[in-house]
XYZ file of C-alpha atoms in Angstrom:
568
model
C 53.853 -23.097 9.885
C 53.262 -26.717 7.885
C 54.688 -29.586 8.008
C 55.170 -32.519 5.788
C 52.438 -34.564 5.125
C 51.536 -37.892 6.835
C 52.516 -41.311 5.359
C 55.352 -39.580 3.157
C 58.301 -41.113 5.226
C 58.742 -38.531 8.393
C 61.368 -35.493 8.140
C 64.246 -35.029 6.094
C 67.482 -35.117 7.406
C 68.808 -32.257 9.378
C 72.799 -32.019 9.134
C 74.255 -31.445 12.689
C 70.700 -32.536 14.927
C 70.324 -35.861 16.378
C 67.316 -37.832 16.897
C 65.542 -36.702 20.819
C 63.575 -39.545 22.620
C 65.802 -42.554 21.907
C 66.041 -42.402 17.543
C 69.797 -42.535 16.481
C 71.173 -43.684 12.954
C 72.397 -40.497 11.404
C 71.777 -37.088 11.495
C 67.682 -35.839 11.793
C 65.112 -37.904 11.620
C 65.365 -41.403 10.058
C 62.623 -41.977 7.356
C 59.475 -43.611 9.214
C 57.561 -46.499 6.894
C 54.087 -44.764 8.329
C 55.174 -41.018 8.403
C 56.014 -39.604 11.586
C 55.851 -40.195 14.754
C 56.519 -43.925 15.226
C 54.195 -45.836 17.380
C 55.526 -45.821 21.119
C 56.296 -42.351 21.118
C 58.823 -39.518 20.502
C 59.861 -36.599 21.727
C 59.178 -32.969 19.744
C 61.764 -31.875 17.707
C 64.333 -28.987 18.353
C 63.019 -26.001 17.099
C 65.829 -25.502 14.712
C 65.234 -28.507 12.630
C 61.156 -27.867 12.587
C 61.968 -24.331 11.556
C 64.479 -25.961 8.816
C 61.869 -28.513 7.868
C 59.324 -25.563 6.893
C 61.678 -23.175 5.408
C 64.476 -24.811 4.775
C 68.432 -24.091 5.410
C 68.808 -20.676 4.017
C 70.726 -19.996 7.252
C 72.765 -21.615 9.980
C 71.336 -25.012 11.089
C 68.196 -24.778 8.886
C 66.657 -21.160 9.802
C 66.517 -18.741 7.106
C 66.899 -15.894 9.636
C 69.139 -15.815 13.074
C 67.331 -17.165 16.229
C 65.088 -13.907 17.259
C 64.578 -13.039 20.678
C 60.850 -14.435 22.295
C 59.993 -16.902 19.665
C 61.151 -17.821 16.302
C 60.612 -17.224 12.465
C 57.240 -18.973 12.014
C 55.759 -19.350 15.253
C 53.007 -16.861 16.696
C 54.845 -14.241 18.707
C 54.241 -12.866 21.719
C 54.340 -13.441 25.554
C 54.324 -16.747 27.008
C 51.069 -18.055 27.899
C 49.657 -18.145 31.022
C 51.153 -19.658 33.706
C 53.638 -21.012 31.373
C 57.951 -19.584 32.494
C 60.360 -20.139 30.114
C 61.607 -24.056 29.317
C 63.373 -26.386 26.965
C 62.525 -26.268 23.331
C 60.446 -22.982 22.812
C 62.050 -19.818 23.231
C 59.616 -18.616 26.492
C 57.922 -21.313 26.525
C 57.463 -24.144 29.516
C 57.467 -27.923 28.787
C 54.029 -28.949 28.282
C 52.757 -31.552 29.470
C 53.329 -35.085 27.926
C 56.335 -34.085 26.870
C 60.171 -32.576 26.930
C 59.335 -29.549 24.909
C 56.775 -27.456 24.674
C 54.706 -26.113 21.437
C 51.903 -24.010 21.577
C 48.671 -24.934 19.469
C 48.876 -24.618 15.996
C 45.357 -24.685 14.699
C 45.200 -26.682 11.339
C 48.915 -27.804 11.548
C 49.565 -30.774 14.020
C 46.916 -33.760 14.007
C 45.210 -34.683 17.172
C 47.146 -36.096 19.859
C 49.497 -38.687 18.448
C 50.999 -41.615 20.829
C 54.828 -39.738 21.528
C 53.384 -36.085 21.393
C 52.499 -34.077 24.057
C 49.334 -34.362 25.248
C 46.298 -32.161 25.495
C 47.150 -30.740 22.075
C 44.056 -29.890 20.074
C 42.896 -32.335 17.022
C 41.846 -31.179 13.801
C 39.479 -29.978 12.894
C 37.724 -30.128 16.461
C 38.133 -27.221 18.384
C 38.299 -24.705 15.362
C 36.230 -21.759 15.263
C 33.148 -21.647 14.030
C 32.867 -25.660 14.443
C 32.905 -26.054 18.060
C 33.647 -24.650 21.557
C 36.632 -22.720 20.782
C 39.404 -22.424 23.818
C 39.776 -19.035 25.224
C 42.606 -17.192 23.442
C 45.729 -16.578 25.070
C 46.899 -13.668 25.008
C 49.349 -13.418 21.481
C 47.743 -15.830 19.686
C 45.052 -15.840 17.001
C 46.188 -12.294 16.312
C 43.251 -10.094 15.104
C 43.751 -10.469 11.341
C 43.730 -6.900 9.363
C 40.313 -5.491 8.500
C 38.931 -5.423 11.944
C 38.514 -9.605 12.207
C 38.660 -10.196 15.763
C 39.377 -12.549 17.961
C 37.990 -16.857 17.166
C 34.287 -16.543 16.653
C 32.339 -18.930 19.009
C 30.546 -21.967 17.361
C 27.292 -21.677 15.550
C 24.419 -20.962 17.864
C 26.851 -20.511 20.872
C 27.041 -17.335 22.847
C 30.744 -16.171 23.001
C 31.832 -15.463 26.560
C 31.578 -12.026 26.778
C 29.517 -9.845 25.013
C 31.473 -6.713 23.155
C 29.018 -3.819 22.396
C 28.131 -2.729 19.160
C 30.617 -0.184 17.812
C 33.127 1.471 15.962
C 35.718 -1.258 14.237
C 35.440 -4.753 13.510
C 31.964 -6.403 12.399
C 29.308 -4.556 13.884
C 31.556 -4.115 17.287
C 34.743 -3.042 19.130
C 38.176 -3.163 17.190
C 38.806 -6.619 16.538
C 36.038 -8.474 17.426
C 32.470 -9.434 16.434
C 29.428 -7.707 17.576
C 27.551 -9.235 20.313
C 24.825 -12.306 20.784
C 23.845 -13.218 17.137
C 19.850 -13.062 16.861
C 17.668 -15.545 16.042
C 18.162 -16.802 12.546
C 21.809 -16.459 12.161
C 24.426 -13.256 13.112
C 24.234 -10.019 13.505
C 23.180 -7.429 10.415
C 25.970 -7.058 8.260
C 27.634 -3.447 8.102
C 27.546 -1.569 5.373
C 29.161 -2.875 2.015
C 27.580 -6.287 2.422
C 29.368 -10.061 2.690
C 31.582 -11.492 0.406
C 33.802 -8.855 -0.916
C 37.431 -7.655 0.245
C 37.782 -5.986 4.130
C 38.661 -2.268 4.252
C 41.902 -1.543 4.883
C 41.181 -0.136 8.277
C 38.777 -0.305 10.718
C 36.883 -3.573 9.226
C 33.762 -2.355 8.696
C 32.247 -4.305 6.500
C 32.615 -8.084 4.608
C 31.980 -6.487 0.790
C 29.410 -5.895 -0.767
C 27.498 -8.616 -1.639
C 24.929 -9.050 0.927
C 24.069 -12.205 3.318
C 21.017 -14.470 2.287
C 18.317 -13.466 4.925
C 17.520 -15.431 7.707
C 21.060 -15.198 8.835
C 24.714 -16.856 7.843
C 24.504 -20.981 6.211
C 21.218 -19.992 5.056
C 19.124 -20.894 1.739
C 19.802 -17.699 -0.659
C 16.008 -16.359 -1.141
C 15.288 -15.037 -4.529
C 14.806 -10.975 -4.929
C 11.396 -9.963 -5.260
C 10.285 -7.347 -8.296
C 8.623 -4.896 -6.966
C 6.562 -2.533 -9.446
C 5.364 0.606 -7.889
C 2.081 0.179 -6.085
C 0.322 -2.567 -7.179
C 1.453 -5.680 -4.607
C 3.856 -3.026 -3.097
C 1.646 -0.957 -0.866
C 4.557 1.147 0.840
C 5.379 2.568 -2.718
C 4.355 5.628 -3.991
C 3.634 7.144 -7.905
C 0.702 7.421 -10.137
C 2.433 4.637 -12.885
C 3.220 1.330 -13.839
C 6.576 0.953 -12.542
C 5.375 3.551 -10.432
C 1.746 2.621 -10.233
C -0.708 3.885 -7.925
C -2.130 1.208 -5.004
C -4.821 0.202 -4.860
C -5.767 2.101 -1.628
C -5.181 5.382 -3.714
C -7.567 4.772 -5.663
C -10.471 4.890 -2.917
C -12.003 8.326 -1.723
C -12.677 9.101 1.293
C -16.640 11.104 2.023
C -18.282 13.068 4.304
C -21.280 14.954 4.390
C -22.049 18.241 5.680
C -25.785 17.402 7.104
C -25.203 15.055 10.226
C -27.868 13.369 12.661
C -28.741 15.807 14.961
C -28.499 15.257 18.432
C -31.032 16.439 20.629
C -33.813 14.707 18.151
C -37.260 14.789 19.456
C -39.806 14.009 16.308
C -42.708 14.729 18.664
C -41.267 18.487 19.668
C -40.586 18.912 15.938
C -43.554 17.764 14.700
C -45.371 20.270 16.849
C -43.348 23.073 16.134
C -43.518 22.396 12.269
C -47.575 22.211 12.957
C -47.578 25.375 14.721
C -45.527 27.193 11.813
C -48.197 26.264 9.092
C -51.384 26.573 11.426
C -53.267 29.731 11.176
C -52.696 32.390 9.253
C -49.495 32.586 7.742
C -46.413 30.604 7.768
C -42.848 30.523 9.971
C -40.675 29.535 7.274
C -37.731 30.088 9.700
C -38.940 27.036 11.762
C -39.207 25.034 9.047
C -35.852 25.760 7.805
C -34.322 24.989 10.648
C -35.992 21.699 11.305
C -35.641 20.023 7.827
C -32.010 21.702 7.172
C -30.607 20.122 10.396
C -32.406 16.359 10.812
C -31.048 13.743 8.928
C -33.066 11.874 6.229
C -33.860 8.874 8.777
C -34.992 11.813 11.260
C -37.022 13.490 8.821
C -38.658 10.312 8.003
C -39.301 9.698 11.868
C -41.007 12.905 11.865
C -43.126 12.647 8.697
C -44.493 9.410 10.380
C -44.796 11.054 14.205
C -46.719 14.151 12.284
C -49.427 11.795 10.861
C -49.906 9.672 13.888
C -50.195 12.873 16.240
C -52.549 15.034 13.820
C -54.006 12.747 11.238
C -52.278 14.894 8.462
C -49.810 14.509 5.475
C -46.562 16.422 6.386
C -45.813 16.845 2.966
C -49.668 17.932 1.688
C -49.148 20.671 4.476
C -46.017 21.821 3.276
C -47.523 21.786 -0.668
C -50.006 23.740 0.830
C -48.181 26.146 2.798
C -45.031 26.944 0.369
C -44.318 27.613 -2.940
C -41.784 27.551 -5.984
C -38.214 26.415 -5.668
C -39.009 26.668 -1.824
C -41.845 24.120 -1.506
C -39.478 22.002 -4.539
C -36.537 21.686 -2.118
C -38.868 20.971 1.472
C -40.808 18.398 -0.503
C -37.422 16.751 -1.948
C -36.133 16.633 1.728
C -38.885 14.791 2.879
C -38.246 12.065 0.381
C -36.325 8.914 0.940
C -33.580 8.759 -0.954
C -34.765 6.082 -3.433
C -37.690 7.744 -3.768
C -36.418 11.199 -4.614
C -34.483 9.565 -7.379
C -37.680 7.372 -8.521
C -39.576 11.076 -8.524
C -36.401 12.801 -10.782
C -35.908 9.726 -13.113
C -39.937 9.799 -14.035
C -39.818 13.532 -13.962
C -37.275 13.455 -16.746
C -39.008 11.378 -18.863
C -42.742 12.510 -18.363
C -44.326 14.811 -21.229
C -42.367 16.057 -24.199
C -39.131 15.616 -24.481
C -36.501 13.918 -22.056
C -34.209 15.174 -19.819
C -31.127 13.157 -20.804
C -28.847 15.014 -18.214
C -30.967 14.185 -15.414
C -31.214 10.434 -16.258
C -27.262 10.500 -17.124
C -26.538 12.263 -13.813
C -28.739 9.783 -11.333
C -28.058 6.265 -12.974
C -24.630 6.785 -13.880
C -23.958 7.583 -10.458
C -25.545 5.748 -8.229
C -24.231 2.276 -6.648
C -26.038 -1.166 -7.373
C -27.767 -1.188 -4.388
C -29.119 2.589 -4.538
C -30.234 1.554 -8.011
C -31.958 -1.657 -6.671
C -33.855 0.476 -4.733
C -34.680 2.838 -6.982
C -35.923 0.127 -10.258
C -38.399 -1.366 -6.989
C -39.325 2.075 -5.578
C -40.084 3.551 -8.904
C -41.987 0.346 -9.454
C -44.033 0.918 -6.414
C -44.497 4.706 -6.608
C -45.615 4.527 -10.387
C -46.423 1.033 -11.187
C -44.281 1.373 -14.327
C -41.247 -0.442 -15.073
C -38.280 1.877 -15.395
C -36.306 -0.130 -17.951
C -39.123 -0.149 -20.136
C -39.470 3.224 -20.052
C -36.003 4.141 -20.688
C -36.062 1.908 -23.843
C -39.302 3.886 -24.930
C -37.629 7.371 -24.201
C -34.262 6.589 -25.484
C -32.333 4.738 -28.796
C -28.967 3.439 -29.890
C -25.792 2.987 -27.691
C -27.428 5.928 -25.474
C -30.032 3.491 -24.427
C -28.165 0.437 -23.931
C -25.943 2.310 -21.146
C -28.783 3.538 -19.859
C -29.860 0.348 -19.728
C -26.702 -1.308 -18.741
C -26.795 1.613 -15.475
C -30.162 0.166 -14.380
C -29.103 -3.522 -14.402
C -27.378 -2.519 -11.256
C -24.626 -5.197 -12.149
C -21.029 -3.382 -11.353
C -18.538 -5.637 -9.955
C -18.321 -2.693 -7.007
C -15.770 -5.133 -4.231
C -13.701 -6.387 -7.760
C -9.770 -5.550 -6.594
C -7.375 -3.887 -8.901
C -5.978 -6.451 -11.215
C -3.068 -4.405 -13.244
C -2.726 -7.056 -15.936
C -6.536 -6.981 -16.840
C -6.209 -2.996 -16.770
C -3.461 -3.363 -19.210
C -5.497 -6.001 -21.079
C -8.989 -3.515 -20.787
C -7.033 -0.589 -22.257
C -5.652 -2.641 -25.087
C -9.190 -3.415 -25.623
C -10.631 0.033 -25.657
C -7.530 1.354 -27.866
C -8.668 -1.004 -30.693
C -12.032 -0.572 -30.277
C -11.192 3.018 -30.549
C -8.735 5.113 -31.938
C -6.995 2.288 -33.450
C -9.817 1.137 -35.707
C -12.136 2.552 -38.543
C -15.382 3.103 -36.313
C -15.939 3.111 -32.814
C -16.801 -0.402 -31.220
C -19.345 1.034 -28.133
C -19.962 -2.116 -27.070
C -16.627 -2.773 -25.850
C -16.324 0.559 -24.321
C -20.315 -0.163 -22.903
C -18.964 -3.180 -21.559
C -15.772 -2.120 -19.179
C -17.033 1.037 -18.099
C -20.545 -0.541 -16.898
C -19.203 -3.568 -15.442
C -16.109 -2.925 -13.987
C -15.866 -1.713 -10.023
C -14.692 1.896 -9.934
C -11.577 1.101 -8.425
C -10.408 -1.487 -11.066
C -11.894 1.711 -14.160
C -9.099 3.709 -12.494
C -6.325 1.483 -13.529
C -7.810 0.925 -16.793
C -7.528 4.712 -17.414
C -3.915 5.123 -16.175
C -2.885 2.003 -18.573
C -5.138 3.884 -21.091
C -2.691 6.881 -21.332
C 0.332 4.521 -22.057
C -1.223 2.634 -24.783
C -2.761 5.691 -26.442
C -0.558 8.716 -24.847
C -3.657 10.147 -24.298
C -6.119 10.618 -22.004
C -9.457 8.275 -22.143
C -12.245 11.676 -22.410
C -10.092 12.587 -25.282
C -10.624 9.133 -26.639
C -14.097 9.478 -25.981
C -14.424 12.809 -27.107
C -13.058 11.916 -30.635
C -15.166 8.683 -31.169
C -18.613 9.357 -29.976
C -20.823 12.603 -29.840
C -24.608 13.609 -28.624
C -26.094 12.043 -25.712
C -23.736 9.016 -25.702
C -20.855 11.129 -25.453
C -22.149 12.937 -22.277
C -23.078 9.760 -20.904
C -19.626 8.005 -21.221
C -17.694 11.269 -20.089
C -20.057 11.332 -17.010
C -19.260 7.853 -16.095
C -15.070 8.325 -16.274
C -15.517 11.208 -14.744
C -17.408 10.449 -11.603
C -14.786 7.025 -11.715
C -12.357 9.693 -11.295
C -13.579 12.318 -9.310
C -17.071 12.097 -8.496
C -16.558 15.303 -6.054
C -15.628 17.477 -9.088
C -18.349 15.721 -11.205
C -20.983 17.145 -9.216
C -18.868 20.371 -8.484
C -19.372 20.753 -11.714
C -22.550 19.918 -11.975
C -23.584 22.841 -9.138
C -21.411 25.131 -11.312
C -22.797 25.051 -14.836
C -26.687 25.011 -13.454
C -26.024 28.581 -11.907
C -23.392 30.161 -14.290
C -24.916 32.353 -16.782
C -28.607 33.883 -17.326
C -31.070 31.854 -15.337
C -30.635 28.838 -12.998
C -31.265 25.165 -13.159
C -33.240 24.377 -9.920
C -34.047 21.116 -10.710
C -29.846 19.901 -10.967
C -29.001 22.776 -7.680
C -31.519 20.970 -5.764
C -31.563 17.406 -6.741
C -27.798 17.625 -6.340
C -27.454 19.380 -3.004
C -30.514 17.634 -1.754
C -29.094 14.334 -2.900
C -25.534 15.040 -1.521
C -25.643 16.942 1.491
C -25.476 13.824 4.028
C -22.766 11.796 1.598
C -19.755 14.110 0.145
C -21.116 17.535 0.273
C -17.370 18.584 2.541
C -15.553 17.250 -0.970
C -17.678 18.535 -3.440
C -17.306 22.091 -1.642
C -13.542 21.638 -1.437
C -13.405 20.833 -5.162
C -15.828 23.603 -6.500
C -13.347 25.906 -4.295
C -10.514 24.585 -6.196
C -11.489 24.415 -9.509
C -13.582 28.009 -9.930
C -11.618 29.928 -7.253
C -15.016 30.599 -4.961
C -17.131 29.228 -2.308
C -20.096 27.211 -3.506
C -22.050 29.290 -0.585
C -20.529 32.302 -2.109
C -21.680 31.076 -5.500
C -25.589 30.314 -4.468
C -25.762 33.485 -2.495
C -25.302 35.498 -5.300
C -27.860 33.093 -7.648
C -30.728 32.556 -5.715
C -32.530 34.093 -3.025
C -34.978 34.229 -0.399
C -36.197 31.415 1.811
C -34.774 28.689 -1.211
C -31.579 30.312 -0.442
C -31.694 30.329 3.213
C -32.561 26.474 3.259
C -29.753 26.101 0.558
C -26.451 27.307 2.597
C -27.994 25.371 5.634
C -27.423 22.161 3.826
C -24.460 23.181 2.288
C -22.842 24.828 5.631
C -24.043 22.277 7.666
C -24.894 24.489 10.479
């Protein structure tokens, strides 16, 4: 219902309804100079001229429709409020008081209490919803609107009265009303469909569909976040830019089939190992079980305890007492590991010739501080310095990676930056494929210096530059020892578990085996990643490795073989 608004002169005359509270001059209201009502006060009007004054006289005495039973055209229906019989002026309604007749609250219609209305009427805009304490709802007014808006909401931060559950209808809760206590940081989760659109039809389930700002209703808007795959967005999965792999997937997870053994007594060992090489004869059995099932720092505990308790080189003895590929893996296993790699890199390059796969397979796959060790061991062992010799035994790009390797420089705790990966395999595809010539340094530098992690995304943003794969690359720019060595490092950045899988594979396959690569490997991985390289040789040649070095070698060198590769 609306009235006229202030300061325009009052009401327009009514035929046929006089003036209540004292006004006479004519029929209706005289024309007030400062809009009705008059200082000193007045009495409410009939409802038949404020139903006229809203909807003018389409019928009898200003109604457009007859007089309806319980309340009239315009006015909220419905039973009379409480405590409230029927009176003067309102159909069913009692005289309120502070004056004759009696009007319920119109929110947004009437101002605040005027001087000649009733009292206790509610101003504007105070006592709204949403803006203040809101009076409890009589029953019949403030009708639930249609889409399941219930009844006022209480003001902002205020806990309504009582509590609806969450349900079926309206917001959130119970058939016209909202859900319960708003949580902190605004109201409750929208439903589905979001804020801001049109209600349902039925039920009102839901505001729209465009979504509140978070941290609840008034709000700053926040700005939506990008998301690409994995990088910055651990919880999402892939293998690609867009859909690119985190960088936790790109980590490996090792674990070694040789453990510490338990019950470790280097003084029992030491005697037993003693009593198998004294006399005539030896117990390889004992031996095999001693030095297959002690860890490396064990091992080393016991090489020391033997000299102290008989004045005698472990490792002489065992020269002395074995023989062949036997006395090759015993001797290896009483090495440290530094200095079983110090022993293989100046094995490789002593005498005629060089081993290129040897010195490709331990400095290209090593960490910085293994090769640390190794430059100060092989140092100390030989008095040689094992860049220089590299340089002597090797030319070209070959020997700069070599080179590079020993430096011992990787950036190994770098984190997985996807723009320089994208930037990197830009890089290599010009220095590549896209040019005449092959620029190795380039390639030299990223796969040298780069942390293993970080390589990975380079190679996944290499396929999308080149659709291709990064050994192909490789493959079709370089050849010889170069070649092997750049193809080693991608693929123990990769997979270093099927690297050396493969590595086990191709020194038994065929006529012949390479003991030097099925020991130094096994020897050399038995206590790191020996479970994964199993796993991976299983996978990619479709049998056991113990399957595959039971039918290649035998005798005691076999025997001590499957107990470091069994673990047991």
């Amino acid at each position: 219902m609306s009235y006229p608004p202030y300061g325009g002169g009052g009401y327009p005359p009514q035929p046929g309804f006089s003036a209540p509270g004292g006004y006479g001059g004519g029929p209706g209201y005289p024309q007030q100079p400062g809009g009705y009502p008059p200082p000193g006060g007045a009495g409410m009007p009939t409802p038949e001229s404020a139903s006229a004054a809203a909807y003018g006289s389409a019928a009898p005495g200003g109604m457009p429709y007859a007089p309806q039973p319980g309340g009239n055209i315009g006015f909220n229906s419905g039973p009379p409020m409480p405590g409230m019989g029927p009176g003067p002026g309102y159909p069913g309604q009692a005289p309120m008081p502070g004056g004759p007749t009696g009007y319920p609250p119109q929110g947004g219609a009437y101002p605040g209490a005027q001087p000649g209305y009733p009292g206790g009427q509610p101003g504007y805009p105070g006592a709204q919803p949403g803006y203040g304490s809101a009076p409890p709802p009589g029953p019949g007014y403030n009708p639930a609107p249609p889409g399941g808006f219930g009844g006022p909401a209480p003001g902002y931060g205020q806990q309504p009265q009582q509590q609806p559950p969450y349900g079926a209808g309206g917001v959130g809760g119970p058939a016209g009303g909202y859900p319960g206590a708003p949580p902190a940081g605004g109201y409750g989760a929208p439903p589905a469909g979001g804020y801001g659109g049109p209600a349902p039809a039925a039920g009102g389930a839901g505001y729209g569909a465009q979504a509140p700002p978070s941290g609840g209703y008034g709000g700053a808007p926040q700005a939506p976040q990008q998301q690409y795959g994995g990088y910055g967005n651990p919880g999402a999965a892939g293998a690609n830019y867009g859909n690119v792999p985190p960088a936790a997937n790109y980590k490996t997870y090792e674990e070694g089939t040789l453990k510490p053994y338990s019950n470790f007594n280097a003084e029992q060992d030491c005697q037993a190992l003693r009593k198998a090489m004294k006399g005539f004869g030896t117990d390889e059995k004992v031996i095999i079980d001693i030095l297959g099932n002690r860890s490396n720092d064990q091992r080393q505990n016991i090489k020391l305890m033997y000299k102290t308790c008989f004045g005698r080189d472990l490792v002489s003895d065992l020269k002395s007492e074995l023989s062949s590929n036997f006395e090759d893996a015993c001797v290896a296993l009483m090495m440290r590991s530094d200095e079983f790699d110090a022993y293989e890199l100046r094995r490789a390059m002593r005498g005629a010739g060089t081993d290129e796969a040897a010195l490709i397979e331990i400095l290209c796959t090593r960490n910085n501080s293994q090769i640390k060790a190794m430059v100060a061991t092989y140092k100390l062992m030989y008095g040689r310095n094992l860049e220089k010799d590299i340089i002597s035994e090797t030319s070209g790009h070959f020997k700069k990676l070599l080179v590079s390797m020993t430096a011992g420089g990787r950036q190994e705790h770098q984190a997985v930056d996807v723009n320089k990966a994208r930037q990197d395999a830009q890089r290599l595809y010009q220095a590549g494929e896209k040019r005449w010539g092959t620029d190795e340094n380039t390639f030299n530098m990223i796969l040298a210096s780069q942390s293993y992690e970080q390589c990975r995304a380079v190679f996944d943003e290499y396929i999308r530059v080149s659709h291709h794969d990064i050994e192909q690359a490789i493959k079709n720019e370089m050849s010889g020892d170069l070649c092997t060595g750049m193809l080693t490092i991608v693929r123990m950045i990769r997979n270093k578990h099927a690297y050396f899988a493969d590595r086990l594979y191709h020194s038994m396959k065929g006529l012949g085996t390479d003991d030097r690569t099925l020991i130094r490997v096994i020897v050399s991985r038995c206590e790191v990643d020996m479970k994964q390289i199993k796993a991976e040789f299983q996978k990619r040649y479709g049998q056991g490795l113990e399957a595959f070095v039971r039918g290649d070698v035998s005798g005691d060198y076999k025997k001590l073989m499957l107990t470091l590769i069994s673990g047991y």
